[in-house]
Amino acid sequence: MFGLTADRDFGESVAAAADAVLSPHEERTFEDGEHKVRPLVSVRGADVYVLDSLYGDLERSANDKLCRILFFLGAVRDAGAASVTAVVPYLAYARKDRRTKPRDPVTMRYVAALFEAVGVDAVLTVDVHNPAAYQNAFRRRTEHLEARPLFVHYLATHLAGSEIAIVSPDAGGVKRADALRVSLARALGRDIGFSFLEKHRSEGVVSGTAIAGDLTGRTAVIVDDLISSGTTLIRTAQVCLAHGATRVWAAATHGLFVTGAIEALSHAALERVIVLNTVPPFRLPAPVRAAKLILLDAAPLLGEAIRRLHTGGSLVDLMADEPQPAGVRTG
């Protein structure tokens, strides 16, 4: 198992949960910006797992990380690995999975072709934007983990005495949000409300305020796959409060927190934001993190998934409603 430019501590935690250790590798960047990556141990005949979360950070863009993992996967395949699995908790370009305007690119399909070209056998990711589009884009085996068991465990623990409504910020996220509602209702042994908003997006402008479902007197929990600028999140939170919700939480798998997110997370309409550490919240200042952010540890889930892939275990059982072991920290 190798961990590339992902956070080293996170990679080591994933490896430990998989009953493995990270093997050494070399990453070099040349004066002209080109780079090379290679394993420093023999991989001949081995099942190789390569971990990197493809978000842009302060040192490397998502494009740079994508090139690095592709080059490394190709090098591992050329070095005689028996199988090669890319473990990509956050998959860059997964949101661009269809044409929304004339001559639009379908970028996720092109990314899938790149992974196939370097000889990958399987790709493992967490809460990709559109699972069906992800599965259809790749001609290699795709494995998809969900944050749902982690969210259910946290929400069932901290909202056990509250009336709850799960909220999807748009019609496209209804299936994801309703799956969490069903699991949370099972965990709490009672009915959970459900609502969703209309949403229209054109050239970066979001509109629509109509909502379906009763939020009166309930804690509204907005469920999404990611938070980028937070515009959708705050718009949804304000609508929830206007329709009778007593408070608003959010549970989103990946916290990108790009420009505008600091203001969004500081907004009075939002009480708590729960994300996984698939993308570390490095763009948020410490006071904002401490005030509202709850970070759930995805390493045990990913590590157990890798262990099961390697030993022939079931990922379906892993995604059952029973809570997965996970660390929680505030900020």
Coordinates of C-alpha atoms in Angstrom, one line a residue:
M1 CA 0.0 0.0 0.0
F2 CA 1.2 3.5 -0.9
G3 CA 0.1 6.9 0.1
L4 CA 1.0 9.7 -2.3
T5 CA 0.3 13.4 -1.6
A6 CA -2.5 12.7 0.8
D7 CA -2.0 13.7 4.4
R8 CA 0.6 11.3 5.8
D9 CA -1.2 10.8 9.1
F10 CA -4.4 10.0 7.3
G11 CA -2.6 7.5 5.0
E12 CA -1.0 5.8 7.9
S13 CA -4.3 5.5 9.7
V14 CA -6.0 4.0 6.6
A15 CA -3.1 1.5 6.3
A16 CA -3.3 0.5 9.9
A17 CA -7.0 -0.1 9.6
A18 CA -6.3 -2.3 6.6
D19 CA -3.7 -4.4 8.6
A20 CA -1.0 -2.9 6.5
V21 CA 1.8 -0.3 6.5
L22 CA 2.6 2.3 3.9
S23 CA 5.4 1.3 1.7
P24 CA 8.1 3.8 0.8
H25 CA 8.1 5.7 -2.5
E26 CA 9.9 8.6 -4.2
E27 CA 8.3 11.8 -5.5
R28 CA 10.5 14.3 -7.3
T29 CA 9.7 17.6 -8.9
F30 CA 12.0 19.0 -11.5
E31 CA 12.9 22.6 -12.2
D32 CA 10.5 22.8 -15.2
G33 CA 7.6 21.6 -13.1
E34 CA 7.6 18.0 -14.4
H35 CA 7.8 15.2 -11.8
K36 CA 8.3 11.5 -11.4
V37 CA 7.0 9.0 -8.8
R38 CA 8.1 5.5 -8.2
P39 CA 7.8 2.7 -5.6
L40 CA 11.0 2.0 -3.6
V41 CA 10.1 -1.6 -2.9
S42 CA 9.4 -4.5 -5.2
V43 CA 5.7 -4.8 -6.2
R44 CA 6.1 -7.8 -8.5
G45 CA 3.3 -10.2 -8.0
A46 CA 1.7 -8.1 -5.4
D47 CA -1.8 -6.6 -5.0
V48 CA -1.1 -2.9 -4.8
Y49 CA -3.3 -0.2 -3.3
V50 CA -2.5 3.5 -4.0
L51 CA -4.1 6.1 -1.9
D52 CA -4.5 9.8 -2.8
S53 CA -7.5 12.2 -2.4
L54 CA -7.6 14.4 -5.5
Y55 CA -8.5 17.8 -4.1
G56 CA -6.4 20.8 -4.8
D57 CA -4.4 22.1 -1.8
L58 CA -2.1 25.0 -1.1
E59 CA 0.9 23.2 -2.8
R60 CA -0.6 21.1 -5.6
S61 CA -3.7 21.5 -7.8
A62 CA -6.1 18.7 -8.5
N63 CA -4.6 18.4 -11.9
D64 CA -1.1 17.9 -10.5
K65 CA -2.3 15.2 -8.1
L66 CA -4.2 13.5 -10.9
C67 CA -1.0 13.3 -13.0
R68 CA 1.0 12.0 -10.1
I69 CA -1.3 9.2 -9.2
L70 CA -1.7 8.2 -12.9
F71 CA 2.1 8.1 -13.4
F72 CA 2.6 6.1 -10.2
L73 CA -0.2 3.6 -11.1
G74 CA 1.5 3.2 -14.5
A75 CA 4.9 2.7 -12.9
V76 CA 3.5 0.1 -10.5
R77 CA 1.8 -1.8 -13.3
D78 CA 5.0 -1.7 -15.4
A79 CA 6.9 -3.1 -12.3
G80 CA 4.9 -6.3 -12.4
A81 CA 2.1 -5.8 -9.8
A82 CA -0.5 -8.5 -9.9
S83 CA -3.3 -6.0 -9.4
V84 CA -3.6 -2.3 -9.0
T85 CA -6.3 -0.5 -7.1
A86 CA -6.6 3.3 -6.9
V87 CA -8.0 4.4 -3.6
V88 CA -9.4 7.9 -4.2
P89 CA -11.5 9.2 -1.3
Y90 CA -12.3 12.4 -3.2
L91 CA -12.4 12.0 -7.0
A92 CA -11.6 15.2 -8.9
Y93 CA -13.9 16.1 -11.8
A94 CA -16.7 13.7 -10.6
R95 CA -19.2 16.6 -10.7
K96 CA -18.7 17.0 -14.4
D97 CA -20.5 13.8 -15.4
R98 CA -22.9 15.1 -18.1
R99 CA -23.4 17.8 -20.7
T100 CA -25.3 20.8 -19.3
K101 CA -24.6 23.1 -22.2
P102 CA -23.8 22.6 -25.9
R103 CA -20.3 21.1 -26.6
D104 CA -19.7 20.6 -22.8
P105 CA -17.0 18.1 -21.9
V106 CA -18.0 15.0 -19.9
T107 CA -14.8 15.2 -17.9
M108 CA -15.3 12.3 -15.5
R109 CA -15.5 10.0 -18.5
Y110 CA -12.1 11.3 -19.7
V111 CA -10.6 10.9 -16.2
A112 CA -11.9 7.3 -16.2
A113 CA -10.2 6.7 -19.6
L114 CA -6.9 7.9 -18.1
F115 CA -7.1 5.5 -15.2
E116 CA -7.9 2.7 -17.6
A117 CA -4.9 3.7 -19.9
V118 CA -2.4 3.1 -17.1
G119 CA -3.7 -0.3 -16.3
V120 CA -5.8 0.1 -13.1
D121 CA -7.9 -2.9 -12.1
A122 CA -10.3 -1.1 -9.7
V123 CA -11.1 2.3 -8.3
L124 CA -12.4 2.9 -4.8
T125 CA -13.9 6.2 -3.8
V126 CA -16.3 7.7 -1.2
D127 CA -19.6 9.4 -1.9
V128 CA -19.0 10.4 -5.5
H129 CA -21.3 13.1 -6.8
N130 CA -23.4 10.7 -9.0
P131 CA -22.7 7.0 -8.3
A132 CA -24.5 5.8 -11.5
A133 CA -22.5 8.2 -13.7
Y134 CA -19.3 7.1 -11.9
Q135 CA -20.0 3.4 -12.5
N136 CA -20.9 4.0 -16.1
A137 CA -17.8 6.1 -16.8
F138 CA -15.3 3.4 -15.9
R139 CA -14.8 0.2 -17.8
R140 CA -12.8 -1.2 -14.8
R141 CA -14.3 -2.3 -11.5
T142 CA -15.7 0.5 -9.4
E143 CA -16.2 0.4 -5.7
H144 CA -18.2 3.1 -3.9
L145 CA -18.3 3.7 -0.1
E146 CA -20.8 5.9 1.6
A147 CA -20.4 8.2 4.6
R148 CA -24.0 7.3 5.7
P149 CA -23.0 4.8 8.5
L150 CA -20.7 7.4 10.0
F151 CA -23.3 10.1 9.8
V152 CA -26.0 7.9 11.2
H153 CA -23.9 7.0 14.2
Y154 CA -23.1 10.6 15.0
L155 CA -26.7 11.9 14.5
A156 CA -28.3 9.1 16.4
T157 CA -26.0 9.8 19.3
H158 CA -26.4 13.6 19.4
L159 CA -30.0 14.1 18.2
A160 CA -31.6 11.2 20.0
G161 CA -34.1 13.4 21.8
S162 CA -34.9 15.7 18.9
E163 CA -37.6 15.7 16.3
I164 CA -35.6 15.5 13.0
A165 CA -36.1 16.1 9.4
I166 CA -33.5 15.1 6.8
V167 CA -33.3 17.7 4.0
S168 CA -32.0 17.4 0.5
P169 CA -30.9 20.8 -1.0
D170 CA -32.1 19.7 -4.5
A171 CA -34.0 17.0 -6.3
G172 CA -30.8 15.4 -7.5
G173 CA -29.7 14.6 -3.9
V174 CA -33.0 13.0 -2.8
K175 CA -31.9 9.4 -3.1
R176 CA -28.8 10.1 -1.0
A177 CA -30.7 12.0 1.7
D178 CA -33.5 9.5 1.8
A179 CA -31.1 6.6 2.3
L180 CA -29.7 8.4 5.4
R181 CA -33.3 9.1 6.6
V182 CA -34.2 5.4 6.4
S183 CA -31.0 4.4 8.2
L184 CA -31.4 7.0 10.9
A185 CA -35.0 6.1 11.5
R186 CA -33.9 2.4 11.9
A187 CA -31.2 3.4 14.3
L188 CA -33.6 5.5 16.4
G189 CA -36.6 3.3 16.1
R190 CA -38.9 6.1 15.0
D191 CA -40.0 8.0 12.0
I192 CA -37.8 10.8 10.6
G193 CA -39.2 13.6 8.5
F194 CA -38.0 14.4 5.0
S195 CA -37.9 17.5 2.8
F196 CA -36.3 18.7 -0.3
L197 CA -35.9 22.1 -2.1
E198 CA -36.1 23.1 -5.7
K199 CA -32.8 24.3 -7.1
H200 CA -31.9 25.9 -10.4
R201 CA -28.3 26.7 -11.2
S202 CA -27.1 28.6 -14.3
E203 CA -23.7 30.1 -14.8
G204 CA -23.0 29.8 -11.1
V205 CA -26.2 31.5 -10.0
V206 CA -28.4 29.4 -7.7
S207 CA -32.2 30.1 -7.4
G208 CA -35.4 28.5 -6.1
T209 CA -37.0 28.6 -2.6
A210 CA -39.9 26.2 -2.8
I211 CA -39.7 23.3 -0.3
A212 CA -41.6 20.0 0.0
G213 CA -42.1 18.5 3.5
D214 CA -42.9 19.7 7.0
L215 CA -40.1 21.2 9.1
T216 CA -42.1 22.7 11.9
G217 CA -40.5 22.3 15.2
R218 CA -37.8 20.0 13.9
T219 CA -34.0 19.9 13.7
A220 CA -33.3 20.1 10.0
V221 CA -30.2 18.1 8.8
I222 CA -29.1 19.1 5.3
V223 CA -27.4 16.2 3.5
D224 CA -25.1 16.6 0.5
D225 CA -22.1 15.0 -1.0
L226 CA -19.8 18.0 -0.6
I227 CA -19.6 21.6 0.4
S228 CA -17.8 24.0 -1.9
S229 CA -18.4 27.7 -1.4
G230 CA -21.4 27.0 0.9
T231 CA -23.8 29.0 -1.2
T232 CA -26.3 26.1 -1.5
L233 CA -25.9 25.2 2.1
I234 CA -26.8 28.7 3.5
R235 CA -29.6 29.1 1.0
T236 CA -31.1 25.8 2.2
A237 CA -30.6 26.6 5.9
Q238 CA -32.4 29.9 5.5
V239 CA -35.3 28.3 3.8
C240 CA -35.5 25.6 6.5
L241 CA -35.7 28.2 9.2
A242 CA -38.3 30.2 7.3
H243 CA -40.5 27.0 7.1
G244 CA -40.4 26.3 10.9
A245 CA -37.2 24.4 11.6
T246 CA -35.9 25.1 15.1
R247 CA -32.2 24.7 14.1
V248 CA -30.2 23.6 11.1
W249 CA -27.3 21.1 10.9
A250 CA -25.5 19.9 7.8
A251 CA -23.8 16.6 7.0
A252 CA -21.7 16.6 3.8
T253 CA -19.0 14.0 3.0
H254 CA -16.4 16.2 1.5
G255 CA -15.6 19.7 2.8
L256 CA -13.8 21.6 0.0
F257 CA -14.5 25.0 1.6
V258 CA -13.4 27.2 -1.3
T259 CA -13.8 31.0 -1.5
G260 CA -17.0 32.1 0.3
A261 CA -17.1 29.1 2.7
I262 CA -15.8 31.0 5.7
E263 CA -18.7 33.4 5.4
A264 CA -21.1 30.6 4.9
L265 CA -20.0 28.6 7.9
S266 CA -20.1 31.7 10.0
H267 CA -23.7 32.4 9.1
A268 CA -26.2 32.4 12.0
A269 CA -28.6 30.1 10.1
L270 CA -26.2 27.2 10.5
E271 CA -25.5 25.6 13.9
R272 CA -23.3 22.6 13.1
V273 CA -21.5 21.2 10.0
I274 CA -20.4 17.5 9.9
V275 CA -17.9 16.4 7.3
L276 CA -15.4 13.6 6.8
N277 CA -11.6 14.1 6.7
T278 CA -11.4 12.9 3.1
V279 CA -10.5 16.5 2.4
P280 CA -8.8 18.3 5.4
P281 CA -10.4 21.7 6.2
F282 CA -7.1 23.6 5.7
R283 CA -8.8 26.6 4.1
L284 CA -10.9 27.3 7.2
P285 CA -9.3 29.4 10.1
A286 CA -9.2 27.7 13.5
P287 CA -11.9 29.8 15.1
V288 CA -14.4 28.8 12.4
R289 CA -13.5 25.2 12.7
A290 CA -13.8 25.2 16.4
A291 CA -17.2 27.0 16.4
K292 CA -19.2 24.7 14.1
L293 CA -17.1 22.0 12.3
I294 CA -17.3 18.3 13.3
L295 CA -14.7 16.2 11.5
L296 CA -15.4 12.4 11.3
D297 CA -12.5 10.1 10.6
A298 CA -13.0 8.1 7.4
A299 CA -9.7 6.2 7.8
P300 CA -11.2 3.2 9.6
L301 CA -13.9 2.9 6.9
L302 CA -11.4 3.1 4.0
G303 CA -9.0 0.7 5.7
E304 CA -11.6 -1.9 6.4
A305 CA -12.8 -1.6 2.8
I306 CA -9.3 -2.2 1.5
R307 CA -8.9 -5.2 3.8
R308 CA -12.1 -6.7 2.6
L309 CA -11.2 -6.1 -1.1
H310 CA -7.9 -7.9 -0.5
T311 CA -9.4 -10.8 1.4
G312 CA -12.6 -11.2 -0.6
G313 CA -14.9 -9.7 2.1
S314 CA -18.2 -7.9 1.5
L315 CA -18.4 -4.2 1.0
V316 CA -22.2 -4.5 0.9
D317 CA -22.1 -5.7 4.5
L318 CA -19.6 -2.9 5.4
M319 CA -22.2 -0.4 4.2
A320 CA -25.0 -1.9 6.3
D321 CA -26.6 0.3 8.9
E322 CA -24.4 -0.8 11.8
P323 CA -22.1 2.1 12.8
Q324 CA -18.5 1.8 11.6
P325 CA -15.7 2.7 14.1
A326 CA -14.7 6.3 13.6
G327 CA -13.0 9.1 15.5
V328 CA -14.8 12.4 16.0
R329 CA -13.2 15.7 16.8
T330 CA -14.5 19.2 16.8
G331 CA -12.7 21.8 14.6

